[in-house]
Coordinates of C-alpha atoms in Angstrom, one line a residue:
X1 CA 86.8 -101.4 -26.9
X2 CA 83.6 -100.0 -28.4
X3 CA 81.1 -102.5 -29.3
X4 CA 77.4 -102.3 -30.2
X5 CA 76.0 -103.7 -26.7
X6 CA 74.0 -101.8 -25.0
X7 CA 75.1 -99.4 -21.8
X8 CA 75.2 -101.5 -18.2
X9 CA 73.0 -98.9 -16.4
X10 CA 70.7 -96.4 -17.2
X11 CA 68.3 -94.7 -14.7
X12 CA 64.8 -93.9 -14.7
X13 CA 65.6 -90.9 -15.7
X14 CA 68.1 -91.7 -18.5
X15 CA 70.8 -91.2 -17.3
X16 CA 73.8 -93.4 -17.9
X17 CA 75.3 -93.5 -14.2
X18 CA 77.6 -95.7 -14.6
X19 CA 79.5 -97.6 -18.0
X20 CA 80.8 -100.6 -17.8
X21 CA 83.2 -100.2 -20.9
X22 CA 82.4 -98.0 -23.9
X23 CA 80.1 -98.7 -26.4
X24 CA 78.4 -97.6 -29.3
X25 CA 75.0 -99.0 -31.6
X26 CA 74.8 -98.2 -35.2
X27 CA 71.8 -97.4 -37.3
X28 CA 72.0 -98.3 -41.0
X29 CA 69.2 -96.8 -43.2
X30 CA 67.6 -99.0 -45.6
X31 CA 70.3 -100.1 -48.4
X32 CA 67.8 -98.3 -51.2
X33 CA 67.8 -95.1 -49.2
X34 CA 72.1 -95.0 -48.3
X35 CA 73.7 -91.9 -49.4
X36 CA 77.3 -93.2 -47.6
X37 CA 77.0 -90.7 -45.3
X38 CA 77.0 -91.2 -41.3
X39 CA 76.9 -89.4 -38.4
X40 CA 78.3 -90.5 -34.6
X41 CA 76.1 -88.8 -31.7
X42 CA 77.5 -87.8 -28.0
X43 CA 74.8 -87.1 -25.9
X44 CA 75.1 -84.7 -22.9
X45 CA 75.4 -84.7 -18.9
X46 CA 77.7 -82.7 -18.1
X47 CA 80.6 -85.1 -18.0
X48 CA 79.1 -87.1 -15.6
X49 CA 76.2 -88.7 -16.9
X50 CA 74.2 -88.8 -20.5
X51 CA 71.2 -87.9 -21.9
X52 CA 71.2 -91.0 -23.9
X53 CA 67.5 -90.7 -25.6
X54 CA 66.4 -87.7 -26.4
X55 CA 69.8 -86.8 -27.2
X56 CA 70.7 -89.9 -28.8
X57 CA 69.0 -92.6 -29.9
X58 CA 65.3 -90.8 -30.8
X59 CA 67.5 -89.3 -33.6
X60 CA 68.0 -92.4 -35.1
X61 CA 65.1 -92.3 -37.7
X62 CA 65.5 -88.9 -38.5
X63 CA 69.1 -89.4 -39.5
X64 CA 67.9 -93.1 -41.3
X65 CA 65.0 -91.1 -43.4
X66 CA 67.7 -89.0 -45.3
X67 CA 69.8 -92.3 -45.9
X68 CA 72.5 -91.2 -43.4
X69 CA 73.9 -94.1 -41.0
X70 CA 73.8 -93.2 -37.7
X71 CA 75.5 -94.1 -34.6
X72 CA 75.2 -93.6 -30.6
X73 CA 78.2 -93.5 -28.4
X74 CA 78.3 -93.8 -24.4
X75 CA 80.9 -92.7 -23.5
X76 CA 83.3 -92.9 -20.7
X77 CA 83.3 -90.4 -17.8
X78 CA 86.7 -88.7 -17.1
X79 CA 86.5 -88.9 -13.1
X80 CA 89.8 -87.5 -13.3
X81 CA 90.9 -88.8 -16.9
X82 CA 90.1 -86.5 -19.9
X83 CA 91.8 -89.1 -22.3
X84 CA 89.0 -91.4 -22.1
X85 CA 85.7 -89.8 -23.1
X86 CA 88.0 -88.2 -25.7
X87 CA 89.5 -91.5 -26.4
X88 CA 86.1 -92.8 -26.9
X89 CA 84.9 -90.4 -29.4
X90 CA 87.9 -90.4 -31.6
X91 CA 87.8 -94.3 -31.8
X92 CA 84.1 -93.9 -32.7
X93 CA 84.6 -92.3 -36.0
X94 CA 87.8 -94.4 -36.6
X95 CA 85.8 -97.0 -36.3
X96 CA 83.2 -96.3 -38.6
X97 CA 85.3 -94.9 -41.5
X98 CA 87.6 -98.1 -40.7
X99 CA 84.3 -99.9 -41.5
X100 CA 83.0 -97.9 -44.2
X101 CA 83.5 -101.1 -46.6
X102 CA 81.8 -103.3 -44.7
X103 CA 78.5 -100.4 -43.5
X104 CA 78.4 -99.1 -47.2
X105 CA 79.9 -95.7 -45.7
X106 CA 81.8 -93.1 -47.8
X107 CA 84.8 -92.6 -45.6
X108 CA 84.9 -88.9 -46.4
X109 CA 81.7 -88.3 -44.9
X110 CA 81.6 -89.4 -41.4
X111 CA 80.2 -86.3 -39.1
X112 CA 80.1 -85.8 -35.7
X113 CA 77.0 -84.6 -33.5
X114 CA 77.3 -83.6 -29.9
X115 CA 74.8 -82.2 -27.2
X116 CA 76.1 -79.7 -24.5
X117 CA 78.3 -81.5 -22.6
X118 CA 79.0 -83.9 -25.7
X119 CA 79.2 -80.7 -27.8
X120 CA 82.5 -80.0 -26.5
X121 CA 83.6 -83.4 -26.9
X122 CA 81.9 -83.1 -30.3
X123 CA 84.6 -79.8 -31.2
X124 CA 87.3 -82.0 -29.0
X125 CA 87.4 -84.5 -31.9
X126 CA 86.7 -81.4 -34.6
X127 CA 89.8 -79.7 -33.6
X128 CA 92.1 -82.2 -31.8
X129 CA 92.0 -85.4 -33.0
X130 CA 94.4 -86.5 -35.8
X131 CA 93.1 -87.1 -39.4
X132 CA 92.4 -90.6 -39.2
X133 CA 89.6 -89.5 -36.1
X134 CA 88.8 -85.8 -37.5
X135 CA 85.1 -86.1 -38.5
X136 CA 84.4 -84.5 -41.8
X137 CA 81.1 -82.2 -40.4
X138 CA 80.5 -81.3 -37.5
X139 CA 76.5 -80.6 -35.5
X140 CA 76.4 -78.8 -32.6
X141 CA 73.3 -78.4 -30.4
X142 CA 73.2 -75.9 -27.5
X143 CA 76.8 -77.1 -27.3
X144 CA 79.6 -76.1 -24.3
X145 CA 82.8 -75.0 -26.2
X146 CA 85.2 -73.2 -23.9
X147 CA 86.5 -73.9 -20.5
X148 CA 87.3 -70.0 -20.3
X149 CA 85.4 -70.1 -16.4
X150 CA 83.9 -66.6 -16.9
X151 CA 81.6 -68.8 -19.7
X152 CA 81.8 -72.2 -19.8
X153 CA 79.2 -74.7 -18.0
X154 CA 81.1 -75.3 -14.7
X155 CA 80.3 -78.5 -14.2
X156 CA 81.1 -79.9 -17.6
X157 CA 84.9 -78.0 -16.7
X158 CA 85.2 -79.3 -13.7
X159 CA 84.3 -82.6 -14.4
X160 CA 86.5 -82.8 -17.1
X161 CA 89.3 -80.7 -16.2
X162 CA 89.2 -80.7 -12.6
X163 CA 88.2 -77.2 -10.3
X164 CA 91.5 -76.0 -10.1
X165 CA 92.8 -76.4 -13.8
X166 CA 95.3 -74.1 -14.9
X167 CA 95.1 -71.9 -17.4
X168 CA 97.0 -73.4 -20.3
X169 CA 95.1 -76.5 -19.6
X170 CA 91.7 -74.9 -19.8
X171 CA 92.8 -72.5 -23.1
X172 CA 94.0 -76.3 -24.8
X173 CA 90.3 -77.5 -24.6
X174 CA 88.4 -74.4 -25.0
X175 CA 88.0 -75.1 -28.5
X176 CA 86.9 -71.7 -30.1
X177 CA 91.0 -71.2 -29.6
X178 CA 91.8 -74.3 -31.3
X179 CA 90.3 -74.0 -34.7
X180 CA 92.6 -74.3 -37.7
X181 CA 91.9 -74.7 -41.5
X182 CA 91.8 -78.1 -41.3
X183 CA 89.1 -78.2 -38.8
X184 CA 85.3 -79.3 -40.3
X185 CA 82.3 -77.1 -41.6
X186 CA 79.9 -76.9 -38.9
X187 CA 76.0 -76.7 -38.0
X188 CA 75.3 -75.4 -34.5
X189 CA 72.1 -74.6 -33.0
X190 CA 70.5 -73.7 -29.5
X191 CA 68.3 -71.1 -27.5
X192 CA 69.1 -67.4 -26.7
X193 CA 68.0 -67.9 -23.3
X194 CA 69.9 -70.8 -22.1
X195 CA 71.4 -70.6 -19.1
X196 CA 72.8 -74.0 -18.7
X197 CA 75.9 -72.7 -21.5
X198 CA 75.9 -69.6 -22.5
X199 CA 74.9 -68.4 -25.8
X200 CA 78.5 -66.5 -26.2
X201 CA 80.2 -70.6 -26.2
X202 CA 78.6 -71.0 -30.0
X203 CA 78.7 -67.7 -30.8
X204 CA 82.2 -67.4 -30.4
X205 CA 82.6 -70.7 -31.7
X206 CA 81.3 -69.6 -34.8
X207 CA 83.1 -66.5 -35.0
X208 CA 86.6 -68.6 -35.1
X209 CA 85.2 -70.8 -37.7
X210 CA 84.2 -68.4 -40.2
X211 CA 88.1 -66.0 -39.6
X212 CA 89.4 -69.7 -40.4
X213 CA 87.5 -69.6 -44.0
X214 CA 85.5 -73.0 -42.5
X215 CA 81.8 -73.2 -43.4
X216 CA 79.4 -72.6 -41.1
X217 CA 76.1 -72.2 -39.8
X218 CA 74.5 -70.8 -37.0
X219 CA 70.5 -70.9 -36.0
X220 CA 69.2 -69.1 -32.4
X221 CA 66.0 -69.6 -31.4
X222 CA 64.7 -66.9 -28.8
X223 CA 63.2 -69.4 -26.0
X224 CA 63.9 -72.4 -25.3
X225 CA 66.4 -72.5 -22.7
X226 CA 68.9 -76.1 -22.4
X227 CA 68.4 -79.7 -23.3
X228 CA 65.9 -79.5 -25.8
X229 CA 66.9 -82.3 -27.9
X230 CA 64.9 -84.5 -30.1
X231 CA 62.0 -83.4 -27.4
X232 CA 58.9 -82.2 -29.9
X233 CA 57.6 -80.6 -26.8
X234 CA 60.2 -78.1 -27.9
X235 CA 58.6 -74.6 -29.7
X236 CA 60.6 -74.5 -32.3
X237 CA 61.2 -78.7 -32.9
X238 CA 59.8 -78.9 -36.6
X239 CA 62.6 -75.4 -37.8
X240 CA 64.8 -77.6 -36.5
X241 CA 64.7 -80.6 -38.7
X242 CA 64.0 -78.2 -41.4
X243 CA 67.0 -75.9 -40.7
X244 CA 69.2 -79.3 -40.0
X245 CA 67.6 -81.2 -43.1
X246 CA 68.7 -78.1 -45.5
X247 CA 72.1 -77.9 -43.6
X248 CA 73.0 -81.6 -44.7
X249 CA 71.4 -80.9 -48.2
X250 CA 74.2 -78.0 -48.7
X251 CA 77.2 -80.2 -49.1

């Protein structure tokens, strides 16, 4: 059940190790500043652990600022279930256009935002879930979107799918083959030289998107590498909020 509490453990280096049940805390902007829309974050880790800070919660003002509610989700591990990070996510933004009365949320603008790891499980909900849990924008940093081994982040696919997946099993979750016209318009962003996820993963992603007439928008930054997050130690930290700010302004 996903509550606002906050996560049972979280290391030094935070991590989320382990989660005692699934939970999520919510960030309302100030009531003069409330455009409706909100946003549900799923940090990264690879599917075993999450990069709950700089990935989730430091976002929190930016996403306030603009008037957008926003929310952080940590999520279940799959150690050997795939249903229940997924689970997770899709009850997140149920949950918040179920409460969109109560938040002062427009129900048709609940958006989902996903780092690496999360990023698949980010496009997961985008392309899977049914219409009560299909977010209606989708942001994507540096995100892992296939399970295709020759270019998917290994441990995120192993993690969630298990080493010896089959084929048909890792084609239903790499998500660049799952996008349909229903699927939502989509911001992604990362680093030409990331070797954590390769580049092609949004790339491709993108490719599918647009052949599906689904707007879309795609920034690459030429250094950077993985992770980078909310992190203002990052080059190119300030293009982002401007290139992310002016996405969200579009629509």
């Amino acid at each position: 059940m996903l509550g606002t509490a906050l996560p049972s453990a979280v290391s030094a280096e935070n991590r989320v190790i382990e989660i005692s049940s699934p939970n999520m805390r919510v960030y309302l902007p100030d009531t003069a500043k409330a455009t409706g829309r909100a946003v549900v974050a799923l940090p990264g880790g690879g599917y075993s652990h999450l990069a709950l800070n700089h990935e989730g919660h430091d976002w929190a003002p930016f996403f306030n600022e603009r008037g957008i509610a926003y929310a952080v989700v940590a999520y279940t591990m799959p150690k050997g279930d795939r249903s229940l990070p997924i689970g997770d996510a899709c009850n997140a933004v149920k949950l918040l256009r179920d409460s969109a009365g109560v938040w002062n949320l427009d129900p048709a603008q609940i958006g989902i935002m996903g780092s690496s790891a999360g990023g698949h499980l980010a496009s997961t909900v985008a392309t899977h879930a049914p219409a009560e849990s299909r977010p209606d924008f989708q942001i994507l940093f540096y995100p892992v979107i296939t399970m295709d081994k020759a270019y998917t982040h290994r441990g995120s696919h192993d993690n969630l799918l298990g080493k010896d997946a089959d084929e048909t099993l890792e084609t239903e979750y790499s998500n660049e083959k799952q996008v349909t016209a229903e699927t939502p318009r989509a911001f992604l962003i990362l680093s030409s030289d990331d070797r954590a996820v390769p580049p092609a993963n949004s790339v491709n992603y993108y490719t599918a998107l647009l052949a599906n007439g689904i707007p879309a928008a795609l920034h690459i930054y030429p250094t950077g590498g993985h992770g980078w997050g909310f992190h203002n130690s990052f080059s190119y930290h300030d293009q982002v909020l401007d290139e992310l700010s002016a996405w969200l302004k579009s629509f």
